[in-house]
Short mmCIF file of C-alpha atoms and ligand atoms in Angstrom, two decimals:
data_model
loop_
_atom_site.label_atom_id
_atom_site.label_comp_id
_atom_site.label_asym_id
_atom_site.label_seq_id
_atom_site.Cartn_x
_atom_site.Cartn_y
_atom_site.Cartn_z
CA MET A 10 120.61 97.38 83.59
CA THR A 11 118.91 100.12 85.62
CA ASP A 12 119.57 100.25 89.39
CA SER A 13 117.03 97.72 90.70
CA THR A 14 117.80 98.68 94.31
CA ALA A 15 115.90 101.97 94.09
CA PRO A 16 112.21 101.05 93.99
CA ILE A 17 110.23 103.89 92.45
CA THR A 18 106.76 104.64 93.91
CA GLN A 19 104.23 107.48 93.65
CA ASP A 20 102.28 107.48 96.92
CA VAL A 21 98.74 108.76 96.44
CA MET A 22 97.45 107.51 99.80
CA THR A 23 96.12 110.60 101.51
CA ILE A 24 95.61 113.89 99.75
CA PRO A 25 97.22 116.77 101.72
CA ARG A 26 94.96 119.63 102.77
CA LYS A 27 96.62 121.82 100.06
CA LEU A 28 94.80 120.45 97.03
CA PRO A 29 96.49 120.19 93.62
CA GLU A 30 95.58 122.73 90.93
CA GLY A 31 92.52 121.89 88.80
CA PRO A 32 89.94 119.13 89.11
CA ILE A 33 90.97 115.94 90.90
CA ASN A 34 90.47 112.52 89.30
CA ILE A 35 88.30 110.35 91.54
CA VAL A 36 89.48 107.15 89.84
CA GLY A 37 92.27 105.60 91.90
CA LEU A 38 91.58 107.43 95.15
CA THR A 39 91.13 105.03 98.05
CA ARG A 40 88.00 105.47 100.17
CA GLU A 41 90.09 107.29 102.79
CA ALA A 42 91.67 109.62 100.22
CA LEU A 43 88.29 110.32 98.59
CA ARG A 44 86.80 111.14 101.99
CA ASP A 45 89.73 113.48 102.81
CA THR A 46 89.40 115.23 99.48
CA LEU A 47 85.62 115.68 99.67
CA ILE A 48 86.02 117.27 103.11
CA ALA A 49 88.88 119.47 101.85
CA GLN A 50 86.56 120.55 99.02
CA GLY A 51 83.81 121.51 101.47
CA THR A 52 81.70 118.40 102.07
CA PRO A 53 80.60 118.46 105.76
CA GLU A 54 82.64 115.89 107.71
CA LYS A 55 79.54 114.12 109.07
CA GLN A 56 78.21 113.57 105.53
CA ALA A 57 81.53 112.51 104.00
CA LYS A 58 81.24 108.75 104.61
CA MET A 59 77.81 108.58 103.03
CA ARG A 60 78.93 110.67 100.06
CA VAL A 61 81.92 108.37 99.55
CA ASN A 62 79.60 105.34 99.49
CA GLN A 63 77.24 106.97 97.00
CA ILE A 64 79.95 108.19 94.64
CA TRP A 65 81.84 104.87 94.94
CA GLN A 66 78.78 102.89 93.85
CA TRP A 67 78.14 105.12 90.84
CA VAL A 68 81.76 104.99 89.67
CA TYR A 69 82.79 101.40 90.46
CA GLN A 70 79.54 99.41 90.51
CA TRP A 71 77.66 101.07 87.65
CA GLY A 72 80.55 102.57 85.69
CA VAL A 73 79.08 106.09 85.57
CA ARG A 74 81.48 108.84 84.43
CA ASP A 75 79.15 111.88 84.64
CA PHE A 76 78.22 113.39 88.01
CA ALA A 77 74.94 114.62 86.51
CA GLU A 78 73.73 111.00 86.36
CA MET A 79 74.23 110.47 90.11
CA THR A 80 70.57 110.94 90.90
CA ASN A 81 70.71 110.14 94.62
CA LEU A 82 72.84 113.29 95.10
CA SER A 83 71.31 116.78 95.08
CA LYS A 84 71.67 118.82 91.88
CA ALA A 85 73.70 121.45 93.75
CA TYR A 86 76.09 118.85 95.13
CA ARG A 87 76.50 117.23 91.69
CA THR A 88 77.38 120.64 90.24
CA GLU A 89 79.93 121.18 93.00
CA LEU A 90 81.45 117.74 92.35
CA ALA A 91 81.68 118.44 88.62
CA ARG A 92 83.52 121.70 89.41
CA ASN A 93 86.16 120.03 91.60
CA PHE A 94 86.49 116.49 90.24
CA VAL A 95 86.72 114.43 87.08
CA ILE A 96 86.16 110.69 86.48
CA GLU A 97 88.85 109.75 83.98
CA ILE A 98 90.31 106.45 82.86
CA PRO A 99 93.10 105.68 80.36
CA GLU A 100 92.10 106.22 76.74
CA MET A 101 91.84 103.16 74.48
CA VAL A 102 94.08 103.96 71.47
CA SER A 103 93.66 100.65 69.67
CA ARG A 104 91.96 97.31 70.11
CA GLN A 105 93.04 94.13 68.34
CA VAL A 106 91.07 90.88 68.51
CA SER A 107 92.86 87.60 67.95
CA ALA A 108 91.41 84.64 66.08
CA ASP A 109 91.11 82.93 69.48
CA GLY A 110 89.07 85.81 70.94
CA THR A 111 91.91 87.35 72.94
CA ARG A 112 91.75 91.16 72.89
CA LYS A 113 94.79 93.42 73.12
CA TYR A 114 94.30 97.05 73.99
CA LEU A 115 96.82 99.84 73.64
CA VAL A 116 95.87 102.52 76.15
CA ARG A 117 97.20 106.05 76.55
CA ILE A 118 97.89 107.57 79.98
CA ALA A 119 99.06 110.97 81.20
CA GLY A 120 102.19 112.24 79.47
CA ASP A 121 101.14 110.52 76.24
CA HIS A 122 102.66 107.25 77.45
CA GLU A 123 101.10 103.99 76.33
CA VAL A 124 100.76 100.54 77.86
CA GLU A 125 99.24 97.30 76.63
CA VAL A 126 96.41 95.37 78.32
CA VAL A 127 95.18 91.89 77.33
CA TYR A 128 91.77 90.27 77.83
CA ILE A 129 91.69 86.45 77.60
CA PRO A 130 88.17 84.95 77.41
CA GLU A 131 87.68 81.31 78.45
CA THR A 132 84.59 79.16 78.84
CA ASP A 133 84.36 79.53 82.61
CA ARG A 134 86.08 82.88 83.12
CA GLY A 135 87.62 85.97 81.54
CA THR A 136 91.06 87.18 82.61
CA LEU A 137 92.43 90.68 82.24
CA CYS A 138 96.23 90.99 82.19
CA ILE A 139 97.09 94.49 83.35
CA SER A 140 100.25 96.60 83.46
CA SER A 141 101.78 98.42 86.43
CA GLN A 142 104.67 100.30 84.77
CA VAL A 143 105.43 101.90 81.37
CA GLY A 144 108.34 99.74 80.32
CA CYS A 145 110.03 97.92 83.16
CA THR A 146 112.63 98.43 85.85
CA LEU A 147 114.04 94.98 85.01
CA THR A 148 115.41 93.28 81.88
CA CYS A 149 114.34 89.62 81.92
CA SER A 150 115.89 88.17 78.75
CA PHE A 151 112.72 86.32 77.54
CA CYS A 152 110.43 89.32 77.97
CA HIS A 153 109.68 91.91 75.31
CA THR A 154 108.78 94.51 77.93
CA GLY A 155 112.26 94.02 79.40
CA THR A 156 113.68 95.64 76.26
CA GLN A 157 111.73 98.82 77.01
CA LYS A 158 113.40 101.04 79.59
CA LEU A 159 111.24 102.06 82.51
CA VAL A 160 109.44 105.32 81.67
CA ARG A 161 107.39 105.59 84.85
CA ASN A 162 105.10 103.84 87.33
CA LEU A 163 101.39 103.86 86.69
CA THR A 164 99.21 105.62 89.23
CA ALA A 165 96.51 103.67 91.08
CA GLY A 166 93.95 105.36 88.79
CA GLU A 167 95.79 104.22 85.65
CA ILE A 168 95.98 100.65 87.00
CA ILE A 169 92.30 100.27 88.02
CA GLY A 170 91.40 102.35 84.94
CA GLN A 171 92.55 99.44 82.74
CA VAL A 172 89.91 97.25 84.41
CA MET A 173 87.25 99.92 83.90
CA MET A 174 88.25 100.41 80.26
CA ALA A 175 87.93 96.66 79.63
CA ARG A 176 84.53 96.52 81.35
CA ASP A 177 83.39 99.36 79.08
CA ASP A 178 84.58 97.38 76.05
CA LEU A 179 82.88 94.19 77.29
CA GLY A 180 79.71 96.11 78.18
CA GLU A 181 79.89 94.63 81.67
CA TRP A 182 78.56 97.42 83.87
CA PRO A 183 75.21 96.58 85.52
CA GLU A 184 72.42 99.11 85.07
CA PRO A 185 72.11 101.57 88.00
CA GLY A 186 70.17 99.83 90.74
CA GLN A 187 71.35 96.40 89.61
CA GLY A 188 73.93 94.29 91.46
CA THR A 189 77.21 93.06 89.94
CA GLY A 190 76.58 89.64 88.40
CA ASP A 191 72.79 90.20 88.04
CA ASN A 192 73.31 89.86 84.29
CA GLY A 193 74.79 86.35 84.57
CA PRO A 194 78.41 85.17 84.83
CA ARG A 195 81.05 87.88 84.74
CA LEU A 196 82.96 88.34 81.51
CA LEU A 197 85.87 89.89 83.43
CA SER A 198 86.17 87.56 86.41
CA ASN A 199 89.95 87.47 87.00
CA ILE A 200 92.80 89.99 87.06
CA VAL A 201 96.47 89.08 86.64
CA LEU A 202 99.20 91.62 87.25
CA MET A 203 101.37 90.04 84.56
CA GLY A 204 101.42 92.83 82.00
CA MET A 205 104.15 95.41 81.58
CA GLY A 206 106.32 96.13 84.62
CA GLU A 207 107.27 94.70 87.99
CA PRO A 208 104.23 95.35 90.23
CA LEU A 209 106.23 95.15 93.47
CA TYR A 210 108.34 98.09 92.28
CA ASN A 211 105.13 100.11 92.32
CA PHE A 212 103.66 98.61 95.46
CA ASP A 213 101.51 101.44 96.87
CA ASN A 214 99.71 102.17 93.61
CA VAL A 215 99.16 98.48 92.85
CA ARG A 216 97.84 97.93 96.40
CA ASP A 217 95.41 100.86 96.19
CA ALA A 218 94.17 99.81 92.75
CA MET A 219 93.61 96.20 93.81
CA LYS A 220 91.80 97.31 96.95
CA ILE A 221 89.42 99.22 94.70
CA ALA A 222 88.97 96.12 92.50
CA MET A 223 88.21 93.97 95.58
CA ASP A 224 85.85 96.47 97.24
CA GLY A 225 82.44 94.74 97.64
CA GLU A 226 80.47 97.94 96.91
CA GLY A 227 82.03 98.37 93.49
CA ILE A 228 83.85 96.07 91.06
CA SER A 229 83.79 93.45 93.82
CA LEU A 230 86.35 90.92 92.56
CA SER A 231 87.36 88.27 95.09
CA ARG A 232 91.00 88.51 96.23
CA ARG A 233 91.40 84.87 95.12
CA ARG A 234 90.63 85.94 91.56
CA ILE A 235 93.49 88.44 91.53
CA THR A 236 97.05 87.18 90.96
CA LEU A 237 100.12 89.34 91.31
CA SER A 238 103.21 88.08 89.51
CA THR A 239 106.63 89.17 90.72
CA SER A 240 110.09 88.47 89.36
CA GLY A 241 111.26 88.19 92.96
CA VAL A 242 111.35 91.54 94.82
CA VAL A 243 111.83 89.69 98.11
CA PRO A 244 111.34 92.60 100.62
CA GLU A 245 107.86 93.32 99.20
CA ILE A 246 106.58 89.75 99.02
CA ALA A 247 105.15 89.39 102.53
CA LYS A 248 103.53 92.85 102.24
CA THR A 249 101.57 91.52 99.25
CA ALA A 250 99.81 89.06 101.55
CA GLU A 251 99.42 91.50 104.42
CA GLU A 252 98.28 94.59 102.50
CA ILE A 253 96.67 93.20 99.32
CA GLY A 254 95.80 89.59 100.17
CA CYS A 255 95.65 88.43 96.54
CA MET A 256 97.16 85.26 95.06
CA LEU A 257 100.88 85.23 94.32
CA ALA A 258 102.79 84.06 91.26
CA VAL A 259 106.58 84.09 90.85
CA SER A 260 108.53 84.44 87.61
CA PHE A 261 110.84 81.55 88.50
CA HIS A 262 112.07 80.24 85.12
CA ALA A 263 115.32 78.56 86.20
CA THR A 264 116.66 76.05 88.69
CA THR A 265 120.20 77.36 89.15
CA ASP A 266 121.43 80.84 90.08
CA GLU A 267 123.83 80.73 87.17
CA VAL A 268 120.94 80.43 84.66
CA ARG A 269 118.46 82.60 86.60
CA ASP A 270 121.00 85.45 86.85
CA LYS A 271 120.86 85.61 83.04
CA LEU A 272 117.12 85.08 82.56
CA VAL A 273 115.83 87.11 85.54
CA PRO A 274 118.67 89.49 86.50
CA ILE A 275 117.03 90.52 89.78
CA ASN A 276 118.27 87.08 90.91
CA LYS A 277 121.68 88.69 91.40
CA LYS A 278 120.12 90.73 94.19
CA TRP A 279 117.83 88.06 95.72
CA ASN A 280 118.93 84.63 94.60
CA ILE A 281 116.88 81.42 94.44
CA ALA A 282 117.52 80.40 98.07
CA THR A 283 116.53 83.85 99.40
CA LEU A 284 113.44 83.93 97.21
CA LEU A 285 112.32 80.44 98.27
CA ASP A 286 112.78 81.34 101.94
CA ALA A 287 110.46 84.33 101.45
CA LEU A 288 107.90 82.12 99.70
CA ARG A 289 108.00 79.52 102.47
CA GLU A 290 107.18 82.38 104.88
CA TYR A 291 104.45 83.85 102.64
CA PRO A 292 101.67 84.61 105.13
CA LYS A 293 98.84 83.51 102.86
CA VAL A 294 100.28 80.30 101.43
CA SER A 295 98.28 77.10 102.01
CA ASN A 296 97.06 74.06 100.09
CA SER A 297 93.97 76.02 99.06
CA GLU A 298 96.02 79.12 98.21
CA ARG A 299 99.05 77.77 96.37
CA ILE A 300 101.83 79.95 94.98
CA THR A 301 102.13 79.72 91.18
CA PHE A 302 105.67 79.15 89.89
CA GLU A 303 105.82 80.47 86.34
CA TYR A 304 108.34 78.65 84.19
CA VAL A 305 108.96 79.75 80.60
CA MET A 306 110.11 76.86 78.43
CA LEU A 307 113.26 77.94 76.57
CA LYS A 308 114.93 75.55 74.15
CA ASP A 309 118.21 74.12 75.54
CA VAL A 310 118.32 76.77 78.30
CA ASN A 311 116.12 75.56 81.19
CA ASP A 312 114.11 72.62 79.82
CA SER A 313 116.12 69.50 80.65
CA ASP A 314 114.84 66.54 82.70
CA GLU A 315 117.45 67.50 85.28
CA ASP A 316 115.92 70.99 85.46
CA ALA A 317 112.50 69.45 86.04
CA ARG A 318 113.78 67.21 88.83
CA ARG A 319 115.74 70.06 90.41
CA LEU A 320 112.67 72.30 90.27
CA VAL A 321 110.51 69.92 92.32
CA GLN A 322 113.38 69.54 94.80
CA LEU A 323 113.73 73.31 95.19
CA ILE A 324 110.06 74.00 95.91
CA LYS A 325 109.64 71.10 98.32
CA GLY A 326 107.48 72.15 101.28
CA ILE A 327 105.83 75.07 99.48
CA PRO A 328 102.16 74.59 98.50
CA ALA A 329 102.66 75.27 94.83
CA LYS A 330 101.55 74.75 91.27
CA ILE A 331 103.83 75.12 88.30
CA ASN A 332 102.66 76.96 85.21
CA LEU A 333 104.72 75.96 82.19
CA ILE A 334 104.75 78.74 79.59
CA PRO A 335 105.84 77.80 76.07
CA PHE A 336 108.08 80.77 75.14
CA ASN A 337 106.31 83.26 72.87
CA GLU A 338 108.80 84.66 70.41
CA TRP A 339 109.06 88.39 69.59
CA PRO A 340 111.20 90.26 67.08
CA GLY A 341 114.86 90.01 68.10
CA ALA A 342 114.22 87.57 70.95
CA PRO A 343 117.42 85.73 72.07
CA HIS A 344 115.57 82.48 72.77
CA GLN A 345 113.48 79.80 71.09
CA ARG A 346 110.50 77.87 72.43
CA SER A 347 111.26 74.35 73.64
CA ASP A 348 109.95 71.57 71.40
CA TRP A 349 106.50 70.35 72.45
CA ASP A 350 107.62 66.82 73.32
CA ARG A 351 110.27 68.37 75.55
CA ILE A 352 107.63 70.53 77.25
CA GLU A 353 105.37 67.50 77.75
CA LYS A 354 108.23 65.40 79.13
CA PHE A 355 109.10 68.25 81.53
CA ALA A 356 105.47 68.54 82.63
CA ASP A 357 105.26 64.79 83.14
CA ILE A 358 108.25 64.73 85.53
CA ILE A 359 106.70 67.51 87.60
CA TYR A 360 103.25 65.93 87.55
CA LYS A 361 104.66 62.58 88.69
CA ALA A 362 106.34 64.43 91.57
CA GLY A 363 102.89 65.49 92.75
CA TYR A 364 102.55 69.01 91.37
CA ALA A 365 99.91 70.34 89.03
CA SER A 366 101.86 71.39 85.97
CA PRO A 367 99.47 72.88 83.44
CA ILE A 368 101.01 74.00 80.17
CA ARG A 369 99.73 77.51 79.48
CA THR A 370 98.03 77.63 76.09
CA PRO A 371 99.53 80.54 74.15
CA ARG A 372 96.72 83.02 73.48
CA GLY A 373 96.66 85.96 71.11
CA GLU A 374 99.98 85.13 69.46
CA ASP A 375 98.63 86.45 66.14
CA ILE A 376 98.30 89.91 67.73
CA MET A 377 101.48 89.77 69.87
CA ALA A 378 99.32 89.50 73.00
CA ALA A 379 100.83 86.33 74.42
CA CYS A 380 102.85 86.22 77.66
CA GLY A 381 106.08 88.14 77.40
CA GLN A 382 105.21 89.77 74.06
CA LEU A 383 103.91 93.10 75.40
CA LYS A 384 105.69 96.34 74.58
CA SER A 385 104.43 99.85 73.87
CA ALA A 386 104.29 99.90 70.11
CA SER A 387 104.23 103.71 70.12
CA GLU A 388 107.74 103.82 71.41
CA ARG A 389 109.06 102.01 68.35
CA ALA A 390 106.91 104.05 65.89
CA ARG A 391 107.91 107.43 67.28
CA LYS A 392 111.62 106.65 66.93
CA SER A 393 111.40 105.57 63.33
CA ARG A 394 109.28 108.58 62.26
CA ARG A 395 111.80 110.96 63.89
CA GLN A 396 114.62 109.06 62.23
CA ILE A 397 112.78 109.27 58.94
CA GLU A 398 112.22 113.00 59.37
CA SER A 399 115.82 113.66 60.39
CA GLU A 400 117.05 111.52 57.47
CA ALA A 401 114.76 113.52 55.21
CA GLY A 402 116.11 116.75 56.75
CA ILE A 403 112.60 117.66 58.02
CA GLY A 404 111.93 119.01 61.58
S1 SF4 B 521 109.12 89.57 83.06
FE1 SF4 B 521 108.20 91.20 84.27
S2 SF4 B 521 109.85 91.95 85.55
FE2 SF4 B 521 110.81 90.82 83.88
S3 SF4 B 521 111.23 92.38 82.29
FE3 SF4 B 521 109.21 91.46 81.85
S4 SF4 B 521 107.76 92.84 82.79
FE4 SF4 B 521 109.75 93.25 83.72
#
């Protein structure tokens, strides 16, 4: 188990006057950082705000990646921008489509690392499940990502870039001059930070990326359509409300510390009582903005009637809904999914106690895209090829 006390972050808030070598990627810079960088690159201070607005709209409202197409900027200025900046997003390496329409993307980021991203279409909305780390700092026992050591945090550009990549794939950028949503209901209407990694161990980059997603002049997603899921990094929970303002979900999964210590090891640092105290204090919680308690249904581990009754006791006083997740198996997984009648009985106890307890329909199982199944396939492949080569005495 890696040292979970040392949160790892890469702060890209404000670009220092000494600019990095080579062109700077605009994707992921906050408005303030973009303004600072434009000025540092020679844009007159009094024009900077207007230039930020113009560039922002081209990049985040219309999905343009070529400065030459930014026709409300002078040719000379576009040339200057192209000399000092790039507009880059993670590269889509593969795209799998499940029989149920779920799409799983493998995307490559700087350093040749890869993360998985999942798009889940539904009748009334389309949800993108995005990653915040390559691998994970933590080792939750039911999670495939937890078996992949943390490689690094994603930058804000690599996080929002997943949203832009998916919009490219869905063809969801309005034509220049058009408003978001002019072409009918949005295909990508919700974001969940439930992919690879613990988002609160990469707070600054997640915050900046979600601010870009919520910005009304660009992708313009409502904060209530963005849900951040944490395994329980208590010191960062209140900041999520204060600095991001999105909806909160908690990987809860157990009703005793003894069991949660095994399933969600961060519980050894911040146990159930400490976590619940932080949730009761969550600045944004209300009946219209309930906290989602995620509860994976594991056979004979956490699925008894007693667990269900204890769960509703524990969360008393917190405006909440409980999302029951039938466990999605993955190669080598140490758990099994609870039987369906057990899941329904569990849901019934919670429902009768007054809580919404939807059972999450597994999506994309046929392409290993369901909750808890994500892992960078490349990691596994690379190992075996090297092994093969070394066994064969090559390289
Ligand atoms: S559930 Fe989340 S925090 Fe736990 S190992 Fe998986 S990705 Fe990491």
